[in-house]
């Protein structure tokens, strides 16, 4: 059995990505954190900062307190947003950064699945590879080392797996920002330079088609410029989630 500190490495997982709109990059860089929704609200962000189709579901299903990441390098949400032309990025955390933090794993899409344990519904079956129902959760998760190891053995990499970190996750100097066009790379690099952050920015082939929209890109560029000028600015409601 792999030790706790080598769990992800034992499955040859090099990094764990979090996907987000490009215009949120200055907020992430300033805080050096990925935050749960309650933590973001405490930091002054409004509901327009969250994905409209998921944030209520996350809370209602018992997952509101988590920062969400994934082991999927071609997540459906990323492919959909890029295809719609809205600049998105991956915030890539080295897997070894998870050696000493608490996290849960879920092999189901928390926000989108319709099979839940609530009311008279039994939800997904508990098993050694599905995880179990912890208090307040309507979807089974893997929490112990044995549960996470068994889930990964059964479902990785063939299944989308969400990595759930309670509260917030500190970002190390080894964090990588992955972009999907040269234009987005220039914007990200400039933001990091202004904020004196030495994270690497890599340009990767998009998972699918990236129909980069000139309108969306201009809106994103203006948003980032405003956020770099005023560290207390929390956005103008730039919509990215109804595409």
Tab-separated table of C-alpha atoms in Angstrom:
chain	number	residue	atom	x	y	z
A	1	UNK	CA	0.000	0.000	0.000
A	2	UNK	CA	1.426	3.436	-0.883
A	3	UNK	CA	2.076	5.809	1.965
A	4	UNK	CA	-0.140	8.880	2.397
A	5	UNK	CA	2.670	11.099	1.188
A	6	UNK	CA	3.025	9.157	-2.058
A	7	UNK	CA	-0.586	8.371	-2.900
A	8	UNK	CA	-0.912	10.451	-6.084
A	9	UNK	CA	2.653	9.765	-7.127
A	10	UNK	CA	2.000	6.032	-6.886
A	11	UNK	CA	-0.507	6.479	-9.723
A	12	UNK	CA	1.913	8.545	-11.835
A	13	UNK	CA	-0.163	11.687	-11.402
A	14	UNK	CA	2.214	14.629	-12.003
A	15	UNK	CA	-0.151	17.493	-11.188
A	16	UNK	CA	-3.708	18.315	-10.150
A	17	UNK	CA	-5.469	21.035	-12.183
A	18	UNK	CA	-8.106	23.581	-11.271
A	19	UNK	CA	-9.891	25.148	-14.241
A	20	UNK	CA	-11.038	28.751	-14.085
A	21	UNK	CA	-11.688	31.778	-16.318
A	22	UNK	CA	-8.518	33.628	-17.266
A	23	UNK	CA	-9.783	36.902	-15.806
A	24	UNK	CA	-9.721	35.443	-12.290
A	25	UNK	CA	-5.957	34.961	-12.466
A	26	UNK	CA	-5.071	38.217	-10.597
A	27	UNK	CA	-7.376	37.244	-7.723
A	28	UNK	CA	-5.731	33.834	-7.459
A	29	UNK	CA	-2.224	35.265	-7.668
A	30	UNK	CA	-2.825	37.881	-4.983
A	31	UNK	CA	-4.239	35.381	-2.511
A	32	UNK	CA	-1.911	32.516	-3.532
A	33	UNK	CA	-4.895	30.310	-2.769
A	34	UNK	CA	-7.736	28.323	-4.268
A	35	UNK	CA	-10.734	28.956	-2.057
A	36	UNK	CA	-14.082	27.371	-1.294
A	37	UNK	CA	-17.220	29.362	-1.987
A	38	UNK	CA	-17.725	30.431	1.659
A	39	UNK	CA	-14.100	31.608	1.741
A	40	UNK	CA	-14.627	33.600	-1.464
A	41	UNK	CA	-17.759	35.220	-0.064
A	42	UNK	CA	-15.843	36.210	3.070
A	43	UNK	CA	-13.228	37.757	0.780
A	44	UNK	CA	-15.901	39.995	-0.763
A	45	UNK	CA	-16.769	38.180	-3.978
A	46	UNK	CA	-20.381	38.159	-5.175
A	47	UNK	CA	-22.346	35.267	-6.665
A	48	UNK	CA	-21.400	36.373	-10.202
A	49	UNK	CA	-17.934	35.030	-9.405
A	50	UNK	CA	-19.284	31.464	-9.259
A	51	UNK	CA	-20.441	29.129	-11.976
A	52	UNK	CA	-24.189	29.677	-12.188
A	53	UNK	CA	-24.970	26.041	-12.942
A	54	UNK	CA	-23.005	24.531	-10.102
A	55	UNK	CA	-22.542	26.610	-6.992
A	56	UNK	CA	-26.026	26.054	-5.545
A	57	UNK	CA	-25.815	22.349	-6.359
A	58	UNK	CA	-22.453	22.083	-4.623
A	59	UNK	CA	-23.883	23.593	-1.442
A	60	UNK	CA	-27.181	21.704	-1.514
A	61	UNK	CA	-25.387	18.387	-1.968
A	62	UNK	CA	-23.039	18.971	0.961
A	63	UNK	CA	-19.946	20.136	-0.917
A	64	UNK	CA	-20.039	23.904	-0.475
A	65	UNK	CA	-17.035	23.985	1.831
A	66	UNK	CA	-14.587	22.594	-0.730
A	67	UNK	CA	-12.173	24.049	-3.255
A	68	UNK	CA	-12.657	21.914	-6.385
A	69	UNK	CA	-9.891	20.419	-8.493
A	70	UNK	CA	-9.820	17.420	-10.792
A	71	UNK	CA	-7.578	14.702	-12.156
A	72	UNK	CA	-9.076	15.194	-15.624
A	73	UNK	CA	-6.694	16.908	-18.052
A	74	UNK	CA	-9.471	17.451	-20.613
A	75	UNK	CA	-12.432	18.329	-18.410
A	76	UNK	CA	-15.793	18.802	-20.132
A	77	UNK	CA	-16.291	22.244	-18.589
A	78	UNK	CA	-12.933	23.405	-19.958
A	79	UNK	CA	-13.672	22.062	-23.434
A	80	UNK	CA	-17.112	23.687	-23.463
A	81	UNK	CA	-15.883	27.132	-22.404
A	82	UNK	CA	-12.982	27.136	-24.842
A	83	UNK	CA	-15.256	26.012	-27.646
A	84	UNK	CA	-17.558	28.930	-26.791
A	85	UNK	CA	-14.600	31.274	-27.120
A	86	UNK	CA	-14.169	32.324	-23.486
A	87	UNK	CA	-10.546	32.298	-22.250
A	88	UNK	CA	-10.013	29.718	-19.529
A	89	UNK	CA	-6.858	28.437	-17.875
A	90	UNK	CA	-5.638	25.538	-15.816
A	91	UNK	CA	-3.985	26.204	-12.465
A	92	UNK	CA	-1.719	23.175	-12.135
A	93	UNK	CA	-0.549	22.112	-8.694
A	94	UNK	CA	2.255	19.561	-8.380
A	95	UNK	CA	0.857	16.318	-7.006
A	96	UNK	CA	3.444	16.368	-4.241
A	97	UNK	CA	1.793	19.538	-2.891
A	98	UNK	CA	-1.001	17.218	-1.729
A	99	UNK	CA	1.306	15.101	0.392
A	100	UNK	CA	0.561	16.922	3.633
A	101	UNK	CA	-2.971	18.253	3.201
A	102	UNK	CA	-6.425	16.758	3.738
A	103	UNK	CA	-8.479	16.076	0.629
A	104	UNK	CA	-11.324	13.857	-0.502
A	105	UNK	CA	-11.922	12.201	-3.860
A	106	UNK	CA	-15.214	11.817	-5.714
A	107	UNK	CA	-15.680	9.763	-8.874
A	108	UNK	CA	-18.963	11.519	-9.713
A	109	UNK	CA	-19.604	15.031	-10.990
A	110	UNK	CA	-20.815	16.713	-7.804
A	111	UNK	CA	-22.680	19.520	-9.552
A	112	UNK	CA	-24.205	17.625	-12.466
A	113	UNK	CA	-25.134	14.138	-11.312
A	114	UNK	CA	-28.833	13.521	-10.713
A	115	UNK	CA	-28.405	10.383	-8.637
A	116	UNK	CA	-28.385	11.602	-5.052
A	117	UNK	CA	-29.031	10.138	-1.639
A	118	UNK	CA	-31.860	12.314	-0.362
A	119	UNK	CA	-35.516	11.899	0.426
A	120	UNK	CA	-36.504	8.377	-0.572
A	121	UNK	CA	-33.686	8.049	-3.098
A	122	UNK	CA	-30.806	5.730	-2.295
A	123	UNK	CA	-28.190	7.424	-4.483
A	124	UNK	CA	-25.094	5.678	-5.770
A	125	UNK	CA	-24.166	2.491	-3.913
A	126	UNK	CA	-21.407	2.663	-1.346
A	127	UNK	CA	-18.457	0.417	-2.105
A	128	UNK	CA	-14.726	0.217	-1.585
A	129	UNK	CA	-14.210	1.812	-5.003
A	130	UNK	CA	-17.124	4.286	-4.997
A	131	UNK	CA	-16.482	5.709	-1.540
A	132	UNK	CA	-19.022	6.100	1.235
A	133	UNK	CA	-21.599	8.586	2.431
A	134	UNK	CA	-20.025	10.838	5.016
A	135	UNK	CA	-22.299	13.057	7.157
A	136	UNK	CA	-24.080	15.731	5.145
A	137	UNK	CA	-23.028	14.330	1.769
A	138	UNK	CA	-25.547	13.212	-0.878
A	139	UNK	CA	-22.815	11.627	-3.021
A	140	UNK	CA	-20.241	9.071	-1.827
A	141	UNK	CA	-16.631	10.173	-1.442
A	142	UNK	CA	-13.302	8.575	-0.607
A	143	UNK	CA	-11.670	10.085	2.480
A	144	UNK	CA	-9.375	7.552	4.117
A	145	UNK	CA	-6.133	6.500	2.486
A	146	UNK	CA	-7.546	3.050	1.752
A	147	UNK	CA	-10.705	4.492	0.201
A	148	UNK	CA	-8.747	6.883	-2.013
A	149	UNK	CA	-6.267	4.235	-3.078
A	150	UNK	CA	-9.034	1.798	-4.013
A	151	UNK	CA	-11.019	4.457	-5.892
A	152	UNK	CA	-7.952	5.416	-7.925
A	153	UNK	CA	-7.086	1.777	-8.661
A	154	UNK	CA	-10.573	1.170	-10.012
A	155	UNK	CA	-11.380	4.425	-11.799
A	156	UNK	CA	-8.239	6.389	-12.692
A	157	UNK	CA	-7.679	7.518	-15.428
A	158	UNK	CA	-10.790	6.231	-17.205
A	159	UNK	CA	-13.220	8.214	-15.021
A	160	UNK	CA	-13.427	11.899	-14.199
A	161	UNK	CA	-12.342	12.241	-10.562
A	162	UNK	CA	-12.806	15.392	-8.498
A	163	UNK	CA	-10.270	16.375	-5.859
A	164	UNK	CA	-11.953	18.171	-2.968
A	165	UNK	CA	-9.958	20.309	-0.548
A	166	UNK	CA	-11.813	21.680	2.468
A	167	UNK	CA	-11.584	25.430	3.061
A	168	UNK	CA	-8.724	26.599	0.873
A	169	UNK	CA	-5.543	25.368	-0.716
A	170	UNK	CA	-2.263	27.279	-0.534
A	171	UNK	CA	-0.449	27.556	-3.870
A	172	UNK	CA	3.288	26.935	-3.936
A	173	UNK	CA	5.958	28.556	-6.093
A	174	UNK	CA	5.845	25.442	-8.269
A	175	UNK	CA	2.315	26.232	-9.470
A	176	UNK	CA	1.975	26.316	-13.263
A	177	UNK	CA	-0.565	28.317	-15.260
A	178	UNK	CA	-1.641	26.480	-18.404
A	179	UNK	CA	-3.142	28.543	-21.223
A	180	UNK	CA	-4.432	27.508	-24.619
A	181	UNK	CA	-3.354	30.302	-26.970
A	182	UNK	CA	-0.338	32.550	-27.424
A	183	UNK	CA	-2.580	35.595	-26.841
A	184	UNK	CA	-3.739	34.241	-23.484
A	185	UNK	CA	-0.160	33.388	-22.586
A	186	UNK	CA	0.890	37.018	-23.072
A	187	UNK	CA	-1.988	38.253	-20.895
A	188	UNK	CA	-1.185	35.768	-18.129
A	189	UNK	CA	2.528	36.508	-18.199
A	190	UNK	CA	1.904	40.234	-17.963
A	191	UNK	CA	-0.424	39.779	-14.986
A	192	UNK	CA	2.137	37.627	-13.182
A	193	UNK	CA	4.873	40.166	-13.909
A	194	UNK	CA	2.831	43.051	-12.492
A	195	UNK	CA	2.041	41.015	-9.367
A	196	UNK	CA	5.648	39.877	-8.959
A	197	UNK	CA	4.765	36.199	-9.196
A	198	UNK	CA	7.239	33.715	-10.678
A	199	UNK	CA	4.801	30.962	-11.634
A	200	UNK	CA	5.526	29.416	-15.009
A	201	UNK	CA	3.038	29.930	-17.847
A	202	UNK	CA	2.842	27.171	-20.424
A	203	UNK	CA	0.865	27.185	-23.638
A	204	UNK	CA	-0.775	23.851	-24.414
A	205	UNK	CA	-2.865	22.445	-27.215
A	206	UNK	CA	-6.518	22.948	-26.244
A	207	UNK	CA	-8.577	19.832	-25.457
A	208	UNK	CA	-10.888	20.292	-28.408
A	209	UNK	CA	-11.505	23.486	-30.348
A	210	UNK	CA	-10.700	26.916	-28.957
A	211	UNK	CA	-12.734	29.437	-30.909
A	212	UNK	CA	-11.181	32.432	-29.174
A	213	UNK	CA	-13.727	35.257	-29.282
A	214	UNK	CA	-12.407	38.767	-29.874
A	215	UNK	CA	-15.261	40.216	-27.809
A	216	UNK	CA	-14.757	37.876	-24.860
A	217	UNK	CA	-11.006	38.354	-25.048
A	218	UNK	CA	-11.339	42.143	-24.986
A	219	UNK	CA	-13.677	41.930	-21.992
A	220	UNK	CA	-11.210	39.664	-20.205
A	221	UNK	CA	-8.278	41.949	-20.979
A	222	UNK	CA	-10.157	44.990	-19.643
A	223	UNK	CA	-11.208	43.073	-16.526
A	224	UNK	CA	-7.637	42.053	-15.768
A	225	UNK	CA	-6.322	45.575	-16.280
A	226	UNK	CA	-8.890	46.914	-13.796
A	227	UNK	CA	-8.082	44.232	-11.238
A	228	UNK	CA	-4.355	44.931	-11.500
A	229	UNK	CA	-4.893	48.623	-10.819
A	230	UNK	CA	-7.055	48.163	-7.721
A	231	UNK	CA	-6.283	45.231	-5.377
A	232	UNK	CA	-9.639	45.701	-3.624
A	233	UNK	CA	-11.681	45.483	-6.828
A	234	UNK	CA	-13.880	42.394	-6.919
A	235	UNK	CA	-15.069	42.460	-10.513
A	236	UNK	CA	-17.826	43.867	-12.679
A	237	UNK	CA	-19.939	40.749	-13.091
A	238	UNK	CA	-18.256	39.648	-16.320
A	239	UNK	CA	-20.380	36.709	-17.425
A	240	UNK	CA	-18.626	33.565	-18.583
A	241	UNK	CA	-21.128	30.889	-17.679
A	242	UNK	CA	-24.106	31.400	-19.956
A	243	UNK	CA	-22.473	30.459	-23.215
